[in-house]
Amino acid sequence: MRKLTGAVFVSLDGIMQAPGGPTEDWTGGFKFGGWMAALADEAVGATIGPLFDGDFDLLLGRETYEIFAGYWPFADADHPIRIAFDKAAKHVVTHHDTGLDWVNSHRVASIEDVAELKRSAGPDLIIQGSSTLYPPLLAAGLIDRLVVMTFPVVLGGGKKLFGPGTPGFTLRMTDHLVSSGGTVIATYEPAGPVETGTFAGPEMSTREKARQERMKRG
């Protein structure tokens, strides 16, 4: 079975919208497009590079596909990312029947079809951008690894990595480093459901009982 990795650029408050440029995606009134440019450093580049070495396929939401299709096919012909992205199959999760004209692009109609894609023969899959894919993919248990690059910036609002519909779950960190510029680069794998407990003693005080009763009443 193919492995599915989400590779994410994210702010400290969880925003992943428009890291690449001011006009990339200003939907929702987002004002900080291009926020990553001033913060990227050698460690970030050293993390991104190996993700696209060798064979891989891309899994993209429709909006990210359109952003990439308007840029990478027109980049310098010898740019290593253009070469890698042109070669890779681009599986686009979309409900629309409109054409996908970038070479090696394929429509994926549903999350169920993503599960089928993972079961098929082929290289491992990498998600870039595509914030709307994460909640349903996580809910379906289809993401095998998250490489999260958390930059030291707060953006105050925008499209989030863990947006509405994200289930509760636990992660196991398998690798991490902090770059010279303060970006935390951590790799995680899913590790099961959230387990809960308490640090309180066995006896609840009268005051705490009253507080919890007030919560029940709203």
XYZ file of N, CA and C in Angstrom:
654
model
N 0.844 -1.207 0.000
C 0.000 0.000 0.000
C 0.870 1.246 0.000
N 0.450 2.232 -0.767
C 1.188 3.487 -0.786
C 1.077 4.216 0.554
N 2.115 4.960 0.916
C 2.077 5.817 2.086
C 1.667 7.229 1.664
N 0.949 7.916 2.548
C 0.502 9.277 2.287
C 1.102 10.214 3.334
N 1.885 11.192 2.864
C 2.540 12.163 3.741
C 1.979 13.546 3.484
N 1.624 14.244 4.547
C 1.273 15.654 4.453
C 2.474 16.485 4.852
N 2.949 17.341 3.957
C 4.083 18.224 4.240
C 3.551 19.649 4.313
N 3.661 20.274 5.479
C 2.891 21.482 5.755
C 3.784 22.615 6.259
N 3.591 23.799 5.683
C 4.143 25.034 6.227
C 3.034 25.697 7.043
N 3.295 25.987 8.304
C 2.221 26.462 9.167
C 2.757 27.512 10.135
N 1.911 28.474 10.474
C 2.270 29.485 11.463
C 2.090 28.923 12.867
N 2.552 29.682 13.844
C 2.447 29.231 15.227
C 0.999 29.076 15.655
N 0.085 29.844 15.067
C -1.330 29.708 15.397
C -2.072 28.819 14.401
N -1.342 27.994 13.674
C -1.969 26.934 12.887
C -2.437 27.298 11.503
N -2.026 28.456 10.974
C -2.488 28.903 9.662
C -1.519 28.430 8.581
N -2.074 27.873 7.499
C -1.244 27.394 6.390
C -1.571 28.086 5.066
N -2.340 29.155 5.111
C -2.791 29.829 3.896
C -1.672 30.655 3.259
N -1.509 30.529 1.945
C -0.695 31.418 1.119
C 0.707 31.679 1.660
N 1.489 30.639 1.932
C 2.856 30.905 2.385
C 3.763 31.455 1.292
N 3.405 31.230 0.006
C 4.352 31.450 -1.067
C 4.405 32.841 -1.678
N 3.341 33.636 -1.554
C 3.367 34.940 -2.199
C 2.134 35.768 -1.890
N 2.229 37.104 -2.029
C 1.135 37.997 -1.647
C -0.168 37.760 -2.397
N -0.102 37.299 -3.657
C -1.325 37.122 -4.447
C -1.720 35.655 -4.585
N -1.081 34.787 -3.822
C -1.349 33.354 -3.945
C -2.782 32.999 -3.575
N -3.258 33.519 -2.444
C -4.616 33.199 -1.986
C -5.030 34.220 -0.940
N -5.804 35.225 -1.367
C -6.266 36.238 -0.411
C -7.727 36.044 -0.029
N -8.281 34.854 -0.296
C -9.673 34.622 0.076
C -9.862 34.808 1.578
N -11.071 35.267 1.940
C -11.351 35.541 3.338
C -10.687 36.799 3.847
N -10.156 37.609 2.943
C -9.474 38.831 3.354
C -8.095 38.593 3.935
N -7.474 37.455 3.609
C -6.152 37.138 4.161
C -5.125 38.155 3.679
N -4.389 38.753 4.625
C -3.522 39.890 4.320
C -2.038 39.554 4.318
N -1.689 38.318 4.672
C -0.277 38.031 4.899
C 0.303 37.026 3.904
N -0.243 36.995 2.677
C 0.303 36.103 1.671
C 1.797 36.323 1.479
N 2.545 35.233 1.417
C 3.991 35.325 1.319
C 4.704 35.372 2.652
N 3.998 34.997 3.718
C 4.561 35.111 5.069
C 5.774 34.222 5.300
N 5.950 33.181 4.499
C 7.052 32.251 4.711
C 8.387 32.772 4.163
N 8.334 33.675 3.186
C 9.543 34.071 2.456
C 10.626 34.630 3.369
N 10.252 35.431 4.340
C 11.241 36.057 5.214
C 11.734 35.121 6.311
N 11.126 33.948 6.438
C 11.424 33.061 7.561
C 12.113 31.766 7.154
N 12.052 31.413 5.886
C 12.653 30.152 5.435
C 14.169 30.217 5.573
N 14.778 29.082 5.912
C 16.224 29.017 6.059
C 16.739 27.684 5.517
N 18.013 27.419 5.714
C 18.621 26.231 5.122
C 17.982 24.936 5.622
N 17.605 24.899 6.894
C 17.012 23.677 7.440
C 15.666 23.382 6.792
N 14.902 24.425 6.499
C 13.625 24.232 5.809
C 13.885 23.670 4.410
N 14.840 24.251 3.693
C 15.170 23.738 2.373
C 15.659 22.306 2.409
N 16.438 21.976 3.444
C 16.958 20.617 3.569
C 15.860 19.616 3.908
N 14.762 20.093 4.446
C 13.618 19.222 4.727
C 12.772 19.020 3.479
N 12.552 20.104 2.728
C 11.702 20.037 1.549
C 12.341 19.191 0.448
N 13.641 19.398 0.233
C 14.325 18.728 -0.869
C 14.132 17.229 -0.908
N 14.426 16.511 0.175
C 14.300 15.052 0.147
C 12.879 14.552 -0.069
N 11.877 15.369 0.248
C 10.494 14.949 0.028
C 10.228 14.686 -1.453
N 10.935 15.425 -2.316
C 10.677 15.352 -3.746
C 11.818 14.698 -4.519
N 12.694 14.023 -3.801
C 13.696 13.188 -4.459
C 13.058 11.850 -4.828
N 13.447 11.295 -5.920
C 12.906 9.993 -6.305
C 11.494 10.104 -6.821
N 10.788 8.977 -6.809
C 9.432 8.921 -7.347
C 8.407 9.262 -6.276
N 7.402 10.026 -6.645
C 6.288 10.366 -5.770
C 5.131 10.801 -6.640
N 3.915 10.741 -6.094
C 2.737 11.352 -6.686
C 2.257 12.453 -5.762
N 1.581 13.439 -6.320
C 0.994 14.512 -5.528
C -0.498 14.263 -5.331
N -0.984 14.564 -4.123
C -2.420 14.594 -3.840
C -2.759 16.032 -3.483
N -3.677 16.629 -4.249
C -3.957 18.053 -4.121
C -5.449 18.325 -4.077
N -5.836 19.349 -3.322
C -7.166 19.905 -3.461
C -7.236 20.758 -4.717
N -8.446 21.064 -5.155
C -8.592 21.777 -6.428
C -7.957 23.167 -6.379
N -8.109 23.907 -5.284
C -7.568 25.257 -5.232
C -6.043 25.243 -5.291
N -5.409 24.333 -4.556
C -3.953 24.250 -4.601
C -3.493 23.804 -5.980
N -4.213 22.876 -6.588
C -3.878 22.462 -7.950
C -3.865 23.661 -8.893
N -4.876 24.506 -8.804
C -4.950 25.652 -9.702
C -3.798 26.617 -9.451
N -3.418 26.803 -8.182
C -2.269 27.658 -7.865
C -1.001 27.079 -8.483
N -0.783 25.790 -8.283
C 0.420 25.147 -8.819
C 0.421 25.147 -10.352
N -0.754 24.859 -10.946
C -0.836 24.771 -12.406
C -0.632 26.127 -13.074
N -0.850 27.192 -12.335
C -0.609 28.529 -12.875
C 0.818 28.992 -12.680
N 1.620 28.171 -11.982
C 2.992 28.596 -11.710
C 4.043 27.619 -12.225
N 3.976 26.375 -11.766
C 5.091 25.465 -12.034
C 5.281 25.120 -13.514
N 4.246 24.940 -14.323
C 4.507 24.654 -15.738
C 5.181 25.802 -16.476
N 5.190 27.000 -15.861
C 5.761 28.180 -16.500
C 7.075 28.614 -15.852
N 7.510 27.860 -14.849
C 8.805 28.128 -14.234
C 9.924 27.722 -15.191
N 11.159 28.071 -14.843
C 12.297 27.698 -15.687
C 12.291 26.193 -15.929
N 12.562 25.811 -17.174
C 12.472 24.399 -17.565
C 13.428 23.515 -16.786
N 14.531 24.091 -16.290
C 15.501 23.290 -15.543
C 15.339 23.395 -14.037
N 14.247 24.044 -13.581
C 13.997 24.135 -12.135
C 13.685 22.729 -11.617
N 14.391 22.277 -10.568
C 14.191 20.889 -10.132
C 12.772 20.587 -9.662
N 12.090 21.555 -9.056
C 10.713 21.302 -8.625
C 9.792 21.220 -9.837
N 9.991 22.073 -10.840
C 9.165 21.958 -12.052
C 9.350 20.581 -12.681
N 10.585 20.139 -12.798
C 10.848 18.834 -13.407
C 10.158 17.727 -12.617
N 10.286 17.772 -11.280
C 9.693 16.731 -10.438
C 8.174 16.766 -10.486
N 7.594 17.977 -10.466
C 6.139 18.094 -10.457
C 5.531 17.741 -11.818
N 6.210 18.101 -12.897
C 5.712 17.703 -14.222
C 5.688 16.179 -14.349
N 6.729 15.533 -13.847
C 6.838 14.078 -13.952
C 5.812 13.361 -13.079
N 5.547 13.898 -11.890
C 4.666 13.229 -10.930
C 3.223 13.201 -11.412
N 2.511 12.131 -11.088
C 1.063 12.133 -11.262
C 0.457 13.057 -10.220
N -0.484 13.890 -10.660
C -1.138 14.839 -9.772
C -2.593 14.422 -9.625
N -2.936 13.886 -8.471
C -4.279 13.400 -8.186
C -5.035 14.523 -7.477
N -6.073 15.017 -8.110
C -6.770 16.212 -7.652
C -8.143 15.825 -7.115
N -8.367 16.071 -5.841
C -9.655 15.763 -5.223
C -10.610 16.902 -5.542
N -11.596 16.629 -6.389
C -12.507 17.677 -6.838
C -13.836 17.078 -7.244
N -14.906 17.839 -7.014
C -16.241 17.434 -7.443
C -16.560 17.960 -8.838
N -15.704 18.803 -9.378
C -15.970 19.427 -10.665
C -15.453 18.558 -11.808
N -16.133 18.645 -12.915
C -15.742 17.882 -14.100
C -14.869 18.689 -15.059
N -14.560 19.936 -14.705
C -13.751 20.764 -15.588
C -12.362 20.174 -15.750
N -11.743 20.484 -16.895
C -10.497 19.836 -17.270
C -9.331 20.127 -16.348
N -8.439 19.170 -16.274
C -7.184 19.295 -15.542
C -6.082 19.208 -16.592
N -5.618 20.365 -17.067
C -4.800 20.373 -18.271
C -3.298 20.312 -18.017
N -2.880 20.326 -16.776
C -1.459 20.154 -16.481
C -1.099 18.681 -16.723
N 0.012 18.436 -17.351
C 0.409 17.079 -17.723
C 0.352 16.137 -16.517
N -0.125 14.914 -16.739
C -0.192 13.857 -15.709
C -1.151 14.194 -14.573
N -2.227 14.925 -14.867
C -3.218 15.266 -13.847
C -4.426 14.339 -13.951
N -4.967 13.968 -12.784
C -6.060 12.993 -12.734
C -7.076 13.428 -11.677
N -8.339 13.266 -11.989
C -9.411 13.623 -11.062
C -9.652 12.499 -10.068
N -9.820 12.878 -8.793
C -10.215 11.958 -7.733
C -11.519 12.506 -7.152
N -12.581 11.735 -7.215
C -13.912 12.276 -6.926
C -14.249 12.346 -5.446
N -13.591 11.548 -4.597
C -14.016 11.469 -3.199
C -12.878 10.963 -2.324
N -13.084 11.076 -1.021
C -12.116 10.542 -0.066
C -12.052 9.018 -0.181
N -13.184 8.386 -0.484
C -13.191 6.936 -0.698
C -12.272 6.566 -1.860
N -12.241 7.417 -2.889
C -11.355 7.165 -4.020
C -9.888 7.356 -3.639
N -9.626 8.237 -2.675
C -8.254 8.369 -2.174
C -7.818 7.064 -1.506
N -8.718 6.456 -0.739
C -8.402 5.166 -0.114
C -8.091 4.125 -1.176
N -8.854 4.121 -2.250
C -8.602 3.187 -3.344
C -7.268 3.487 -4.019
N -6.964 4.761 -4.178
C -5.685 5.166 -4.758
C -4.518 4.658 -3.913
N -4.650 4.756 -2.594
C -3.587 4.269 -1.713
C -3.380 2.759 -1.866
N -4.444 2.050 -2.151
C -4.333 0.593 -2.297
C -3.762 0.182 -3.651
N -3.692 1.122 -4.579
C -3.220 0.802 -5.923
C -1.691 0.798 -5.972
N -1.158 0.240 -7.045
C 0.293 0.235 -7.231
C 0.763 1.629 -7.630
N 1.944 2.000 -7.166
C 2.495 3.297 -7.527
C 3.339 3.860 -6.419
N 3.957 5.015 -6.667
C 4.809 5.633 -5.646
C 3.982 6.211 -4.503
N 4.667 6.550 -3.422
C 4.000 7.177 -2.287
C 3.445 8.545 -2.681
N 2.497 9.020 -1.874
C 1.764 10.249 -2.157
C 2.181 11.347 -1.189
N 2.253 12.577 -1.700
C 2.579 13.740 -0.878
C 1.495 14.794 -1.072
N 0.973 15.318 0.034
C 0.043 16.441 -0.009
C 0.850 17.730 0.115
N 0.560 18.686 -0.754
C 1.076 20.037 -0.627
C -0.105 20.985 -0.546
N -0.011 21.978 0.363
C -1.139 22.889 0.530
C -2.397 22.113 0.878
N -3.516 22.490 0.203
C -4.739 21.668 0.250
C -5.308 21.529 1.664
N -5.531 22.651 2.330
C -5.989 22.626 3.717
C -7.298 21.861 3.894
N -8.195 21.914 2.904
C -9.501 21.265 3.061
C -9.411 19.741 3.059
N -8.300 19.193 2.602
C -8.171 17.731 2.562
C -7.871 17.123 3.928
N -7.245 17.884 4.810
C -6.754 17.267 6.036
C -7.854 16.737 6.966
N -8.908 17.507 7.255
C -9.933 16.942 8.146
C -10.531 15.627 7.664
N -10.999 15.523 6.396
C -11.591 14.241 5.988
C -10.573 13.117 5.858
N -9.356 13.427 5.436
C -8.339 12.377 5.336
C -7.956 11.854 6.713
N -7.845 12.741 7.681
C -7.531 12.306 9.049
C -8.690 11.512 9.639
N -9.907 11.959 9.367
C -11.078 11.234 9.876
C -11.149 9.827 9.301
N -10.684 9.665 8.058
C -10.710 8.350 7.415
C -9.460 7.526 7.711
N -8.520 8.093 8.466
C -7.308 7.357 8.819
C -6.378 7.122 7.645
N -6.351 8.057 6.692
C -5.599 7.831 5.464
C -4.219 8.491 5.454
N -3.927 9.351 6.413
C -2.624 10.007 6.451
C -1.670 9.190 7.324
N -0.529 8.834 6.759
C 0.456 8.009 7.462
C 1.518 8.830 8.172
N 1.766 10.047 7.690
C 2.849 10.846 8.248
C 2.568 12.317 8.020
N 2.892 13.142 9.000
C 2.810 14.588 8.876
C 4.198 15.174 9.107
N 4.672 15.949 8.145
C 5.904 16.722 8.321
C 5.466 18.174 8.468
N 5.526 18.687 9.695
C 4.968 19.999 9.997
C 6.116 20.968 10.287
N 6.214 21.999 9.470
C 7.219 23.046 9.650
C 6.519 24.260 10.227
N 6.693 24.486 11.532
C 5.986 25.534 12.260
C 6.898 26.747 12.395
N 6.513 27.839 11.726
C 7.340 29.033 11.671
C 6.985 29.993 12.809
N 7.958 30.771 13.284
C 7.715 31.668 14.418
C 7.002 32.946 13.996
N 5.734 32.787 13.628
C 4.912 33.927 13.218
C 3.469 33.608 13.586
N 2.736 34.625 13.982
C 1.303 34.505 14.290
C 0.540 35.331 13.261
N -0.423 34.701 12.587
C -1.128 35.343 11.477
C -2.548 35.773 11.821
N -3.081 35.279 12.916
C -4.343 35.792 13.421
C -5.601 35.243 12.781
N -5.501 34.513 11.706
C -6.668 33.944 11.045
C -6.313 33.529 9.639
N -7.103 32.614 9.097
C -6.861 32.090 7.758
C -7.148 30.608 7.727
N -6.789 29.971 6.632
C -7.050 28.542 6.470
C -6.100 27.743 7.354
N -6.677 26.799 8.123
C -5.914 26.068 9.121
C -5.598 24.650 8.675
N -4.510 24.135 9.232
C -4.179 22.725 9.025
C -5.264 21.844 9.623
N -5.608 22.068 10.867
C -6.622 21.259 11.544
C -7.909 22.071 11.620
N -8.588 22.153 10.499
C -9.796 22.959 10.412
C -11.033 22.206 10.871
N -12.227 22.772 10.621
C -13.484 22.142 11.038
C -13.607 20.726 10.496
N -14.062 19.830 11.348
C -14.223 18.441 10.956
C -13.049 17.558 11.300
N -11.957 18.144 11.804
C -10.808 17.336 12.201
C -11.164 16.510 13.432
N -10.932 15.208 13.423
C -11.232 14.385 14.596
C -10.150 14.543 15.655
N -10.465 14.141 16.876
C -9.433 14.065 17.900
C -8.568 12.836 17.674
N -7.262 12.996 17.844
C -6.356 11.856 17.686
C -5.021 12.195 18.340
N -4.211 11.177 18.571
C -2.893 11.346 19.164
C -1.827 11.114 18.105
N -0.714 11.834 18.233
C 0.399 11.689 17.315
C 1.655 11.239 18.066
N 2.507 10.523 17.347
C 3.810 10.132 17.883
C 4.889 10.844 17.067
N 5.744 11.613 17.760
C 6.813 12.308 17.066
C 7.933 11.324 16.737
N 8.348 11.294 15.476
C 9.407 10.384 15.051
C 10.713 11.097 14.729
N 10.657 12.422 14.544
C 11.868 13.188 14.268
C 11.563 14.658 14.532
N 12.598 15.425 14.875
C 12.382 16.856 15.066
C 13.704 17.604 15.058
N 13.632 18.873 14.738
C 14.764 19.789 14.883
C 14.221 21.202 14.920
N 15.043 22.116 15.437
C 14.716 23.538 15.428
C 15.754 24.233 14.566
N 15.295 24.942 13.537
C 16.211 25.584 12.612
C 16.851 26.808 13.260
N 17.871 27.343 12.607
C 18.553 28.526 13.127
C 17.622 29.730 13.195
N 16.605 29.745 12.351
C 15.640 30.840 12.366
C 14.467 30.618 13.289
N 14.449 29.494 14.006
C 13.394 29.240 14.978
C 12.214 28.447 14.472
N 12.322 27.875 13.275
C 11.245 27.021 12.762
C 11.373 25.632 13.368
N 10.279 25.144 13.928
C 10.243 23.797 14.491
C 9.801 22.840 13.389
N 10.669 21.909 13.039
C 10.388 20.944 11.982
C 10.208 19.585 12.638
N 8.995 19.094 12.641
C 8.685 17.861 13.360
C 7.936 16.902 12.454
N 8.277 15.622 12.582
C 7.616 14.564 11.825
C 6.793 13.729 12.798
N 5.537 13.475 12.432
C 4.613 12.750 13.298
C 3.978 11.587 12.541
N 3.585 10.584 13.285
C 2.757 9.505 12.775
C 1.539 9.354 13.687
N 0.375 9.017 13.135
C -0.805 8.800 13.979
C -0.544 7.711 15.017
N -1.061 7.939 16.219
C -0.802 6.998 17.314
C -2.066 6.633 18.078
N -3.222 6.722 17.434
C -4.439 6.254 18.075
C -5.311 7.367 18.616
N -6.370 6.989 19.319
C -7.325 7.971 19.838
C -6.756 8.758 21.014
N -7.438 9.843 21.343
C -7.061 10.656 22.504
C -7.442 9.909 23.777
N -6.510 9.776 24.688
C -6.775 9.176 25.998
C -6.878 10.289 27.032
N -7.876 10.208 27.879
C -8.088 11.255 28.872
C -7.852 10.706 30.281
N -7.627 11.613 31.202
C -7.403 11.246 32.599
C -7.579 12.479 33.459
N -7.065 12.445 34.681
C -7.196 13.582 35.586
C -5.974 13.666 36.486
N -5.600 14.893 36.844
C -4.557 15.126 37.834
C -5.159 15.383 39.219
N -6.473 15.435 39.285
C -7.138 15.722 40.555
C -7.153 14.488 41.447
N -7.295 14.719 42.733
C -7.402 13.619 43.688
C -8.776 12.967 43.623
N -8.952 11.897 44.372
C -10.217 11.157 44.295
C -11.412 11.904 44.866
N -11.166 12.845 45.784
C -12.268 13.568 46.413
C -12.425 14.946 45.791
N -13.638 15.277 45.391
C -13.923 16.573 44.787
C -14.407 17.525 45.869
N -13.836 18.735 45.908
C -14.233 19.712 46.911
C -15.653 20.197 46.653
N -16.260 20.740 47.697
C -17.607 21.300 47.572
C -17.627 22.419 46.551
N -16.583 23.241 46.570
C -16.509 24.360 45.625
C -16.418 23.847 44.187
N -15.604 22.803 43.966
C -15.467 22.256 42.608
C -16.769 21.619 42.139
N -17.470 20.948 43.046
C -18.773 20.387 42.686
C -19.728 21.480 42.246
N -19.707 22.599 42.972
C -20.593 23.706 42.626
C -20.225 24.295 41.267
N -18.923 24.408 40.983
C -18.471 24.919 39.692
C -18.949 24.048 38.543
N -18.817 22.748 38.717
C -19.238 21.835 37.655
C -20.748 21.830 37.479
N -21.481 22.022 38.564
C -22.936 22.148 38.435
C -23.311 23.380 37.628
N -22.565 24.470 37.840
C -22.832 25.691 37.055
C -22.546 25.441 35.571
N -21.503 24.685 35.283
C -21.225 24.360 33.882
C -22.370 23.574 33.253
N -22.916 22.625 33.989
C -24.020 21.830 33.466
C -25.224 22.689 33.127
N -25.448 23.700 33.968
C -26.609 24.553 33.766
C -26.356 25.596 32.671
N -25.087 25.718 32.249
C -24.754 26.693 31.206
C -24.589 28.085 31.750
